[in-house]
Coordinates of C-alpha atoms and ligand atoms in Angstrom, one line a residue:
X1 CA 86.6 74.4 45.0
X2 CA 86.8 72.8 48.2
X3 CA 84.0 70.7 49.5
X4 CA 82.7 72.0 53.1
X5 CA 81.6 68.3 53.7
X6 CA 82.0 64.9 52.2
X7 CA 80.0 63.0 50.3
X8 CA 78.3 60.0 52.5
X9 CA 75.1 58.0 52.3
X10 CA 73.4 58.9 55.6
X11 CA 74.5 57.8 58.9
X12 CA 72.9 53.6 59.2
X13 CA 73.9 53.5 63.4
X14 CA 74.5 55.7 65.8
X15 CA 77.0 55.7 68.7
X16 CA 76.7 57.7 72.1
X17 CA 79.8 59.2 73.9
X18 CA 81.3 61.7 75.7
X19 CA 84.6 62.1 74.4
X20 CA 86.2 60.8 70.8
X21 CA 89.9 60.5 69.8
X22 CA 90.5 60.1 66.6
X23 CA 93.9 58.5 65.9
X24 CA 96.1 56.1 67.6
X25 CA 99.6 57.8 67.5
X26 CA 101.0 58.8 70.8
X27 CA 99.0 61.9 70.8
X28 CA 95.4 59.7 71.0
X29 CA 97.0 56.9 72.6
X30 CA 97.6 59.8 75.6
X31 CA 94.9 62.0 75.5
X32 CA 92.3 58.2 75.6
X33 CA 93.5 57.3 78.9
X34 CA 93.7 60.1 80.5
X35 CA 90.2 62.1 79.6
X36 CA 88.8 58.9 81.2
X37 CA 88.2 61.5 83.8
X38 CA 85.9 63.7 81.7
X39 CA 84.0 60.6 80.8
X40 CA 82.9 58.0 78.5
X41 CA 86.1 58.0 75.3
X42 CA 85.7 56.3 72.5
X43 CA 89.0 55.6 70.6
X44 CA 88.6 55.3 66.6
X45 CA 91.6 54.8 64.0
X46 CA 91.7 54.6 60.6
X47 CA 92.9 51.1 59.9
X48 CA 95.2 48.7 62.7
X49 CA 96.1 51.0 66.5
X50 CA 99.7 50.5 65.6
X51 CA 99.6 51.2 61.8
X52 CA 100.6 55.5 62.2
X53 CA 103.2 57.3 62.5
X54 CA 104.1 56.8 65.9
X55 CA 105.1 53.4 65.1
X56 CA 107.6 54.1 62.9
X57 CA 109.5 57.2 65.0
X58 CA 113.2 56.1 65.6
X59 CA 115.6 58.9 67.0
X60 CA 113.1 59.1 69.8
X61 CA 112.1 62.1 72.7
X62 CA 113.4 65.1 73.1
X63 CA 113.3 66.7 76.8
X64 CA 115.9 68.1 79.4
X65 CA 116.5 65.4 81.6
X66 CA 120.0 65.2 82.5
X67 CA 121.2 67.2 85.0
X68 CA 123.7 68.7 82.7
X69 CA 120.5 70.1 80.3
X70 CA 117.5 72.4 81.0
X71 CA 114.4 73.1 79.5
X72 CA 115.4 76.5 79.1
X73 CA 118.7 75.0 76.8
X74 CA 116.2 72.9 74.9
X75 CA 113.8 76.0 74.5
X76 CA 116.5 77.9 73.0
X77 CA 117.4 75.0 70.6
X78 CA 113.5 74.6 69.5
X79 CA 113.6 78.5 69.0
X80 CA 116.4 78.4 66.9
X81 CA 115.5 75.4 64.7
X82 CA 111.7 77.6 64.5
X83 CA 113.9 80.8 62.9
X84 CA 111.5 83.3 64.6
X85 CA 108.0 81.6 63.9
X86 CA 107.5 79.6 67.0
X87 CA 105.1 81.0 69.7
X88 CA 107.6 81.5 72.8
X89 CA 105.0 80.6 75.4
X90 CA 104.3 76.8 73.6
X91 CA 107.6 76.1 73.6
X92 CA 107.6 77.1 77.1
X93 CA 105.1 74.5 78.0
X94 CA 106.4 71.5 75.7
X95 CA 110.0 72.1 77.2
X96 CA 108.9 72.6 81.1
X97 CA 106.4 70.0 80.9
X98 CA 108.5 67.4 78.4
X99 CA 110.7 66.0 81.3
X100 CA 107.4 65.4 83.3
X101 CA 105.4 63.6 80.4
X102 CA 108.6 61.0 79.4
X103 CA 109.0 60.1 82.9
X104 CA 105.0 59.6 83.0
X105 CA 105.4 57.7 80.0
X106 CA 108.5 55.4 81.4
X107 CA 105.8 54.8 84.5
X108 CA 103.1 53.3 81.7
X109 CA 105.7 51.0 81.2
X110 CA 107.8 52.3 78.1
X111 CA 111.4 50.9 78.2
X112 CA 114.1 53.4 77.2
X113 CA 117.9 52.2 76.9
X114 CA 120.0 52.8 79.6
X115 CA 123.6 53.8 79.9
X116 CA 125.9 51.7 82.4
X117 CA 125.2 54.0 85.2
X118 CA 121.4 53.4 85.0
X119 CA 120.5 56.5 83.8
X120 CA 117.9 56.6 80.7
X121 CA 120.8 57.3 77.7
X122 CA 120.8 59.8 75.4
X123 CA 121.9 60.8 72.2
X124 CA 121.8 63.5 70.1
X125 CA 120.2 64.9 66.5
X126 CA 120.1 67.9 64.7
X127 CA 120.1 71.6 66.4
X128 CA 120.5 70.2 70.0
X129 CA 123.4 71.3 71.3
X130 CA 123.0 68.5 73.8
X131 CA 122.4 65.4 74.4
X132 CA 119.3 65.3 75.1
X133 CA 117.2 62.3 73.1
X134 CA 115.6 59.5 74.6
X135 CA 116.0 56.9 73.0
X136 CA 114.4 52.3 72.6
X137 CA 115.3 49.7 71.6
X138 CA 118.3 51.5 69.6
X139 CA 116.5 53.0 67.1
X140 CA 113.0 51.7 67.9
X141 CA 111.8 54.2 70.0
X142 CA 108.0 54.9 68.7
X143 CA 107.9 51.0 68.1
X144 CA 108.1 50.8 72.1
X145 CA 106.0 54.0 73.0
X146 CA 103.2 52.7 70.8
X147 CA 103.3 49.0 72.7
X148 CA 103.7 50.6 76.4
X149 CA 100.6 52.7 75.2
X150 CA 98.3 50.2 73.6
X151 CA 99.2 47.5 76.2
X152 CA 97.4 50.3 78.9
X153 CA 94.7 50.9 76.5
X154 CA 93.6 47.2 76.2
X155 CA 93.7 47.2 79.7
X156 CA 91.5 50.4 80.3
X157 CA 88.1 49.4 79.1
X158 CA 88.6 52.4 76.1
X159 CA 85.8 51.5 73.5
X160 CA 88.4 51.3 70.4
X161 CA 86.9 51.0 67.0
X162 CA 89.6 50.3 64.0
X163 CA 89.3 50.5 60.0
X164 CA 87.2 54.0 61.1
X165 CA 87.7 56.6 58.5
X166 CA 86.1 59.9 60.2
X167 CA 84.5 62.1 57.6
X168 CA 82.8 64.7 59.4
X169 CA 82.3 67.0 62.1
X170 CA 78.9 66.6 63.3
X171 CA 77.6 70.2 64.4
X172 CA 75.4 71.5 67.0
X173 CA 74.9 75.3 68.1
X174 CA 78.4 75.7 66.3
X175 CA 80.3 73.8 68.5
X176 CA 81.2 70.2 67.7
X177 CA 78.8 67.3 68.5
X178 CA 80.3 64.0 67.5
X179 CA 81.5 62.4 64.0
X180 CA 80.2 61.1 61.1
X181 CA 82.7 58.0 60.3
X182 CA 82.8 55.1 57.7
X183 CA 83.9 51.7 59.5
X184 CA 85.2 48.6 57.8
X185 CA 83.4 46.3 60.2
X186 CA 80.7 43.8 60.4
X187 CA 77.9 43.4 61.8
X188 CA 76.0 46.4 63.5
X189 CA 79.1 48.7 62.7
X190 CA 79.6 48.5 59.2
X191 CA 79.7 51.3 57.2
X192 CA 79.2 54.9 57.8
X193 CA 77.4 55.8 61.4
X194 CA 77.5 58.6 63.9
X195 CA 79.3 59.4 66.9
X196 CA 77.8 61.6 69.1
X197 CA 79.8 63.3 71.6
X198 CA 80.5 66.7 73.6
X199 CA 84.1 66.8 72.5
X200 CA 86.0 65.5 69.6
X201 CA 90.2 65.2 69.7
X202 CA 92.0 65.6 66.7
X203 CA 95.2 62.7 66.7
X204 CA 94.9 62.0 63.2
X205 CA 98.8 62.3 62.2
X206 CA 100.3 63.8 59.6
X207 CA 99.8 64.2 55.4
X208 CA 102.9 63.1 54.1
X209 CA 101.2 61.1 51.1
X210 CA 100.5 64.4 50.0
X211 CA 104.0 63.7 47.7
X212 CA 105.2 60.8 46.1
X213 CA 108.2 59.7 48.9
X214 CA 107.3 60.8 52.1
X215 CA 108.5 58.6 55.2
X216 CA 105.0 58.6 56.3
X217 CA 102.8 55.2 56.4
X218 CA 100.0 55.1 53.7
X219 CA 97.5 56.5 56.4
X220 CA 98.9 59.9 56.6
X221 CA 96.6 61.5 54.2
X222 CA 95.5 64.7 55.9
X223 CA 92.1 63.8 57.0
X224 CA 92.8 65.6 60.8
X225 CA 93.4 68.9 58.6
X226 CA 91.0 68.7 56.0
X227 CA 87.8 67.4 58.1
X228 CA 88.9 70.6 60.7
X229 CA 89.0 73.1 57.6
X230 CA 85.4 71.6 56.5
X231 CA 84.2 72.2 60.1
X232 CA 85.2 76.3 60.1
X233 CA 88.5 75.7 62.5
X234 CA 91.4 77.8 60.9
X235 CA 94.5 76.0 59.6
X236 CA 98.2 77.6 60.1
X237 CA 101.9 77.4 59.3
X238 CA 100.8 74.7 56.4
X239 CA 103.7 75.8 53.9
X240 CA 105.9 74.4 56.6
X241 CA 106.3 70.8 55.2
X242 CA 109.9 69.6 56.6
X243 CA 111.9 67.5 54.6
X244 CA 114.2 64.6 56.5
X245 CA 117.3 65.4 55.2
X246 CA 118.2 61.5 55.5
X247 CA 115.9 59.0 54.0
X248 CA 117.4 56.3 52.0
X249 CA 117.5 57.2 48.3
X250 CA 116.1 54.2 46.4
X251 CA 115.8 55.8 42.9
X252 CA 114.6 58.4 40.9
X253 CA 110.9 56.7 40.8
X254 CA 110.6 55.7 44.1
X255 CA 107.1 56.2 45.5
X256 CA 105.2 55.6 49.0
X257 CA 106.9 55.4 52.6
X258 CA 110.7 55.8 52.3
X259 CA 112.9 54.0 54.6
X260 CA 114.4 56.9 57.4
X261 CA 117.8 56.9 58.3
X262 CA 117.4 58.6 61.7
X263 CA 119.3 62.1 62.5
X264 CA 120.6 60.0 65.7
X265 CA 123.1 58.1 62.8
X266 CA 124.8 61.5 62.4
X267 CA 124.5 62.6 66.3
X268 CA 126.6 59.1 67.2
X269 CA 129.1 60.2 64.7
X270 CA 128.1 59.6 60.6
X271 CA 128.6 61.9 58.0
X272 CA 127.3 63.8 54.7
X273 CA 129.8 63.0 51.8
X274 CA 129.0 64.0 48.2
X275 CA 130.0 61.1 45.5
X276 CA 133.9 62.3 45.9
X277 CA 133.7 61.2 49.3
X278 CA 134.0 65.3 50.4
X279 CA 131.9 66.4 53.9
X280 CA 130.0 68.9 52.6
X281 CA 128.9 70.3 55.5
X282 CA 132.0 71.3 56.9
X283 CA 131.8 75.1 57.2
X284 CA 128.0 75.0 56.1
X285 CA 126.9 75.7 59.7
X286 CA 128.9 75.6 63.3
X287 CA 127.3 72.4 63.6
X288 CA 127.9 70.9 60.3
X289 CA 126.3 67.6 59.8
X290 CA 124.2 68.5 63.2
X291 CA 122.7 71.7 61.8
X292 CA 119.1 71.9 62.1
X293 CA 117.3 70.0 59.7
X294 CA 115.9 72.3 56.7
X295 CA 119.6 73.5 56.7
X296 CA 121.0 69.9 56.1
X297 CA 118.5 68.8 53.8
X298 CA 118.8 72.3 51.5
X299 CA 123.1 71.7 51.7
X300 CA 122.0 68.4 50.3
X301 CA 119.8 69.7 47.4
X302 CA 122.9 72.2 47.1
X303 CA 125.3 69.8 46.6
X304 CA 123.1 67.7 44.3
X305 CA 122.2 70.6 41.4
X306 CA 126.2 71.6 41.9
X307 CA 127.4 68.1 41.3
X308 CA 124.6 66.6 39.3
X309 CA 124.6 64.3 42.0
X310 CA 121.2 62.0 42.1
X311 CA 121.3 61.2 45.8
X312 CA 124.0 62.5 48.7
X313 CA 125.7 59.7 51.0
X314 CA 125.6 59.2 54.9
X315 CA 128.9 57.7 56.1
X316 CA 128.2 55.9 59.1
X317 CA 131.6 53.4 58.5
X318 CA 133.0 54.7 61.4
X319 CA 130.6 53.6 64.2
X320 CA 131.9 50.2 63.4
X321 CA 129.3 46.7 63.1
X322 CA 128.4 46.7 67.1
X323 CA 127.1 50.1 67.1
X324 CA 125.3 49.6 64.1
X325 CA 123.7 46.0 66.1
X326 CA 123.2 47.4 68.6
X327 CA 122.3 50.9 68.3
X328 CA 120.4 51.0 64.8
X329 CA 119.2 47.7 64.8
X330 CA 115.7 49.2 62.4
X331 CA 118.0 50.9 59.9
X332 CA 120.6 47.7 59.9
X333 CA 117.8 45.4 58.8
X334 CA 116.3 48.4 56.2
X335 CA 119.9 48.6 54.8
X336 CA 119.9 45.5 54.4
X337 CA 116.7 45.0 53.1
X338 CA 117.9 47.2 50.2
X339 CA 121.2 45.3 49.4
X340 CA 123.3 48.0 51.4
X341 CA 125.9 46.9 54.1
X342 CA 126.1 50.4 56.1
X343 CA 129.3 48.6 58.3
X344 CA 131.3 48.9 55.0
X345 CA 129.5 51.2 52.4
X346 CA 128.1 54.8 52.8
X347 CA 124.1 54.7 52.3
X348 CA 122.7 57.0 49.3
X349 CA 120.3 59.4 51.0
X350 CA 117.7 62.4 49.8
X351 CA 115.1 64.3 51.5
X352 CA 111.5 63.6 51.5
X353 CA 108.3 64.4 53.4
X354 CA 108.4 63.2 56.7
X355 CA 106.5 65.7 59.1
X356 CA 103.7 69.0 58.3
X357 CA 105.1 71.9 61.2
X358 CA 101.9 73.4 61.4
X359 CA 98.1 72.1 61.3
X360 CA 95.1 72.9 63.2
X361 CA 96.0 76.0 65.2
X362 CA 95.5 75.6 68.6
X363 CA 95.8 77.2 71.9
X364 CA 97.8 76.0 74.8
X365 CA 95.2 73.8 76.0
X366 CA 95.1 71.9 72.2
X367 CA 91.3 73.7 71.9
X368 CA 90.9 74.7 68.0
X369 CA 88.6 77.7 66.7
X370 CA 85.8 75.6 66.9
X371 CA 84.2 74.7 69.8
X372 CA 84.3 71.5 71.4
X373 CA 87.1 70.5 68.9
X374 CA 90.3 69.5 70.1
X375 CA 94.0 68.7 68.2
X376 CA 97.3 67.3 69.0
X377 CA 100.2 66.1 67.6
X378 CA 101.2 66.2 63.7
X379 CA 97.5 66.9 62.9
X380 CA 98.0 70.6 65.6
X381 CA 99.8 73.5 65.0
X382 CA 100.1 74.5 68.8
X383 CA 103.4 76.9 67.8
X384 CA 106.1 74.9 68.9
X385 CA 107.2 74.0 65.5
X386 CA 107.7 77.5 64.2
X387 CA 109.2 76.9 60.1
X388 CA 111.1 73.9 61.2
X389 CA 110.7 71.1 63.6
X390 CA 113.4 70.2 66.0
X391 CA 114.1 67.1 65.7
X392 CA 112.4 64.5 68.0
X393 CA 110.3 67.5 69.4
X394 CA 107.2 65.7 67.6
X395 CA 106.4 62.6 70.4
X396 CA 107.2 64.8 73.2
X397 CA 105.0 67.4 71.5
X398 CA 102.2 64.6 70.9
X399 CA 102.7 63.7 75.0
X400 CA 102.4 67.1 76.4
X401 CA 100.1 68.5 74.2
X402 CA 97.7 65.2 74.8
X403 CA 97.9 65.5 78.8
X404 CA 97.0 69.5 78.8
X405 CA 93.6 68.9 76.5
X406 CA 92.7 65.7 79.0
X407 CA 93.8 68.6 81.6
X408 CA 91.4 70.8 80.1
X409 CA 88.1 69.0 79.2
X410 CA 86.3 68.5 82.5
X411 CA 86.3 72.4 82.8
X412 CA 85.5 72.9 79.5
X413 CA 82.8 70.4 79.4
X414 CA 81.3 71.4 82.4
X415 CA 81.0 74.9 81.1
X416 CA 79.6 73.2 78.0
X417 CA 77.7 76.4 76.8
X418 CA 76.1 76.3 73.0
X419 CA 78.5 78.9 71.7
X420 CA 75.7 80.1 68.5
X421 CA 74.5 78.5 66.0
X422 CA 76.3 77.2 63.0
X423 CA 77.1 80.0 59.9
X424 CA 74.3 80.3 57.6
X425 CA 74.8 81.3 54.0
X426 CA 75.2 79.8 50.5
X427 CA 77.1 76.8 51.2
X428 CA 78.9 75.4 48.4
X429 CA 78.0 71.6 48.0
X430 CA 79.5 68.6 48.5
X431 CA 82.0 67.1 45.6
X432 CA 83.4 63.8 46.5
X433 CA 87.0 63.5 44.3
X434 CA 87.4 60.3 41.9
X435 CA 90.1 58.0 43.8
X436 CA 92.8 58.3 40.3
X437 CA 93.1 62.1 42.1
X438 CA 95.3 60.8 44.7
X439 CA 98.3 59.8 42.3
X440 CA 97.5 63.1 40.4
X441 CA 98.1 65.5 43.6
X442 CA 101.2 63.3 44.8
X443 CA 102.5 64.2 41.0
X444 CA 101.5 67.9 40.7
X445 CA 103.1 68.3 44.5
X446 CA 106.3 66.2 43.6
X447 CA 106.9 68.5 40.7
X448 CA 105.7 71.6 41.8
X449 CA 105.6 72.8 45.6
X450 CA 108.2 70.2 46.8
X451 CA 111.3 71.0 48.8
X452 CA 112.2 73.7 45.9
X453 CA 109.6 75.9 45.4
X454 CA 109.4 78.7 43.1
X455 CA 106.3 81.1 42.1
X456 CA 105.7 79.9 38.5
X457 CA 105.9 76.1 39.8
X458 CA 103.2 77.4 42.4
X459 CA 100.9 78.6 40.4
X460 CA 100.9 75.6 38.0
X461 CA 100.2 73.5 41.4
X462 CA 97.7 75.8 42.0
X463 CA 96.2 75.8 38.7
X464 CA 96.7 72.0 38.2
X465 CA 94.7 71.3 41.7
X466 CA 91.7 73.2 40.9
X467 CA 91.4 71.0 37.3
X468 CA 91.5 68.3 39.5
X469 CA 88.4 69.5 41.5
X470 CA 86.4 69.1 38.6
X471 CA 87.5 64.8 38.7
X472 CA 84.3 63.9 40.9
X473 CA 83.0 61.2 41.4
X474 CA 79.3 59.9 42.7
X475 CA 80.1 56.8 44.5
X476 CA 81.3 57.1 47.9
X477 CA 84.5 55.0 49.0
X478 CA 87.0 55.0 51.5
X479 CA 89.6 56.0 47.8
X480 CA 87.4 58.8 47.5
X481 CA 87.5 60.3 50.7
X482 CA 91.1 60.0 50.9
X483 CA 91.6 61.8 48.0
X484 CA 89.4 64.2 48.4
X485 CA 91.5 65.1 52.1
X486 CA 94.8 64.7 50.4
X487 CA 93.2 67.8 47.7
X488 CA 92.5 69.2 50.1
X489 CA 95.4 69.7 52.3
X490 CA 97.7 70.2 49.2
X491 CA 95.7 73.5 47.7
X492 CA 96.1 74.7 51.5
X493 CA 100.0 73.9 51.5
X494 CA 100.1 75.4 47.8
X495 CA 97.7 78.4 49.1
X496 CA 100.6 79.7 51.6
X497 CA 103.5 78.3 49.8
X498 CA 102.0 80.9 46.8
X499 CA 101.9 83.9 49.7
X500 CA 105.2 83.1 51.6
X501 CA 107.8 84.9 49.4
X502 CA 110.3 84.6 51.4
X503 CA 112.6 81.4 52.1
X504 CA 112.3 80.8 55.9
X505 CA 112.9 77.0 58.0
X506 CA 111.4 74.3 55.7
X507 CA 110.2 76.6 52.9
X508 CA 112.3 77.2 50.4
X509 CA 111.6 79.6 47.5
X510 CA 114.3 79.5 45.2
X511 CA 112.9 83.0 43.8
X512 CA 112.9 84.8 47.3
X513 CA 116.1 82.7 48.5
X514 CA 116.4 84.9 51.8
X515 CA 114.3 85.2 55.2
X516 CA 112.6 88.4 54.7
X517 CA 111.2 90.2 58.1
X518 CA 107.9 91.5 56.5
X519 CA 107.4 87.9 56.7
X520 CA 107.8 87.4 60.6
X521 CA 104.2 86.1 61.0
X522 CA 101.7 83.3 60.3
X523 CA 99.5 82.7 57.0
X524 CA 95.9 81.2 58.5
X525 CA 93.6 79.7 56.0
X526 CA 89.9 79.1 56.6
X527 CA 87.5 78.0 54.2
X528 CA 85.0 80.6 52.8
X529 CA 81.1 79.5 52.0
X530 CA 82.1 79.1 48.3
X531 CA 84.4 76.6 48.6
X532 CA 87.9 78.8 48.3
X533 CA 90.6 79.1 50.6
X534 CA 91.4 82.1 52.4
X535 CA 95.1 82.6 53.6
X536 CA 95.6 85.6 55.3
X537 CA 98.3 86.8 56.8
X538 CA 99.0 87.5 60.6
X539 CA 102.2 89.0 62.0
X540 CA 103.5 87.7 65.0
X541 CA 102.5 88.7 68.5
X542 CA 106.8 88.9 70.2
X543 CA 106.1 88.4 73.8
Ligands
LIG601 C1 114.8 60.8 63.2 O1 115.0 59.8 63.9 O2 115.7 61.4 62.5 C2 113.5 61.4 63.1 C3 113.0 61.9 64.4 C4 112.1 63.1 64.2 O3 111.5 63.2 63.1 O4 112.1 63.9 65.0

């Protein structure tokens, strides 16, 4: 059973607002400064601004902004990457809209690299069939995004409160009406409080801690998707958790955030070998080591159960020790870090988590199913992702995505009608999940509904995650919370994983190993009075 809100002691201060983001990935860090307009924002993140996902980004943006490229290139190269699940008209607007939002973003102050001629440089990754990545500091690139951001934050007079875990939606006449949150503070802030508002923004990331290695920092954990579910808003496209195909394999046991050997590796010219030292990609795909990214990372698992193989290899000896300085000066120092000298020696490599393709469904204007409640980035699913994320589609996605709902709220707050009153009906209680949970989901997920899936592993998840349901505890903590969200969001990704019996983009079911076209369409899950999950499923609307 799944708990329609969490377990809090009662709200001990109360904020007043007009607008609250929640999250301090690009996605919030854009969507703060500019519904300034709108009114009053109040910026709140669940531990440091820099500590998400954004942060830790390397390959970098993805838009058409060489004269050579065109949105409607790059749209064809998100479709394809999406195989047939991506809503045609979102990708319209992140590609049309993309070039705009980087050069907004080079205006806030965010350096890119340059190429002799001036020109911001570009490289490429995975599925593009062009050059068409923006790129910092050499493989830095959400490192200097985040800084250009924050640096105009601290500058705006944005009310920013850190160490805020949000825990609720606070409702009125079924639309939103502000947050409950829990704030490791001092003083008049400490605890949990309310924040009132007329419009709450979903930035809360992604929920790669769902699983054991995941290149996602310790804060990914779901809440964006979980507190949206508790609040009525419908959840889509959750079964679509992409695996990088290239994170550095540091042994069977290794747990927590993985370090990623960006896709841009391959696009300047490394290479898959098995432990023979044989491309295995060769012939895989036209594009071979620059297929799309659920394609690389199943050749990999391919390769692996063939060979018996623990790890594959990326052979990057061929972009010689200035290109690794200079270009990957992150994944140098992580190599390093790890005893590996990627000049000389190919890097062991594996997939693992790194990014959830769908989330909070949205419309093109980032507005969920409930109203007054907003998403973008990770935590969203506005359609652009389809099965499979193109890669470096996810900051650009963050940036458009962010402008259109500060685009969109003084309208929509204007209009600010009640929209009815809150569903009635038997509610099913709170349950707040004992904190041990959290390594029990990342094991049961690991195991069971991981990059190879299959229908008996899937029900054992299932079964497995609702024995865990019954683990509750009575004392409220921030452990607590978090596990409860990261229960959450893995019976939703086991709910559709179950349904999907197909293999399609990032989901891959071993027992249905082809893409099936009764499947062309979305499973939505919502969250019935009783505390189940219902996934139903929607066939596409082709435009
Ligand atoms: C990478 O640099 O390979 C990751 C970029 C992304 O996830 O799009």
């Amino acid at each position: 059973m799944i708990p329609r809100r969490l377990t809090a002691p009662d709200p001990g201060w109360t904020i007043d607002t007009d607008i609250i983001v929640i999250g301090s990935g690009v996605a919030g860090l854009v969507t703060a400064l500019r519904a300034r307009t709108a009114g009053r924002v109040l910026l709140v993140t669940k531990a440091l601004l820099d500590d998400g996902s954004t942060r830790w980004a390397q390959g970098g943006i993805a838009a058409a902004l060489h004269p050579d490229d065109s949105p409607e290139e790059h749209l064809r190269d998100t479709l394809t990457a999406g195989v047939g699940l991506c809503d045609d008209e979102a990708v319209r607007v992140l590609v049309t809209e993309g070039p705009d939002a980087v050069r907004e973003l080079i205006e806030l102050g965010a350096e890119f690299d340059r190429g002799e001629d001036g020109r911001v440089a570009l490289t490429r990754e995975g599925g593009h069939l062009k050059r068409r990545i923006a790129h910092a500091g050499g493989d830095a690139t959400g490192a200097e995004v985040s800084r250009a951001l924050l640096a105009k934050i601290k500058d705006s007079g944005i009310e920013v409160i850190e160490h805020a875990l949000v825990l609720d939606l606070l409702m009125e006449q079924g639309r939103a009406a502000g947050v409950t949150l829990h704030v490791m503070g001092e003083g008049r802030r400490d605890g949990v409080g309310a924040a009132r508002a007329r419009a709450v923004i979903l930035a809360t990331g992604g929920l790669g801690q769902v699983f054991q290695a995941t290149t996602n920092p310790e804060v990914s954990t779901g809440d964006g998707v979980a507190l949206a579910l508790r609040a009525g808003a419908a959840v889509t496209d959750l079964e679509f958790v992409q695996f990088h195909p290239t994170v550095m394999w540091l042994g069977p046991d290794a747990k927590g955030r993985q370090p990623l050997i960006s896709e841009a590796v391959r696009g300047e010219g490394a290479y898959l070998i098995d432990e023979r030292g044989d491309r295995f990609m060769a012939g895989r795909h036209p594009l071979a080591d620059l297929a799309p990214r659920d394609v690389v990372a199943k050749a990999i698992m391919a390769m692996m159960r063939e060979t018996g193989a623990p790890c594959a290899y990326l052979d990057g000896r061929n972009l010689g020790p200035r290109t690794w300085a200079n270009r990957f000066p992150t994944i140098l120092a992580a190599c390093e870090e790890h005893g590996i000298d990627p000049v000389h020696e190919p890097i062991p490599v594996i997939p693992a988590a790194h990014y959830a393709s769908g989330g909070v469904r949205t419309d093109l204007w980032g507005r969920t199913s409930v109203p007054g409640l907003y998403a973008c980035g990770e935590v969203a699913c506005t359609g652009v992702h389809g099965a499979n994320r193109l890669a470096s589609n996810s900051l650009l996605e963050g940036l458009v995505f962010g402008r259109r709902i500060a685009e969109a709220l003084p309208a929509d707050l204007a209009a600010d009608a009640p929209a009815g009153t809150a569903s009635g009906g038997a509610v099913a209680g709170p349950a707040l999940l004992d904190p041990s949970v959290h390594a029990d989901v990342q094991q049961v997920m690991t195991s069971c509904a991981g990059v190879l899936r299959n229908g008996p592993g899937l029900e054992r998840a299932a079964r497995d995650l609702a024995a865990l349901a019954d683990r509750t505890t009575g004392e409220p903590c921030t452990e607590a919370w978090e596990a409860t969200n990261l229960h959450t969001v893995a019976s939703l990704i086991v709910a559709a994983a179950r349904r999907r019996e197909e293999t399609r983009g990032s989901h891959w079911r071993e027992d249905f190993p082809d893409a099936d076209e009764n499947w062309l369409g979305h499973l939505v899950s919502t969250l019935a009075d009783d505390g189940t999950i219902t996934t139903d499923y929607e066939p596409r609307e082709l435009s």
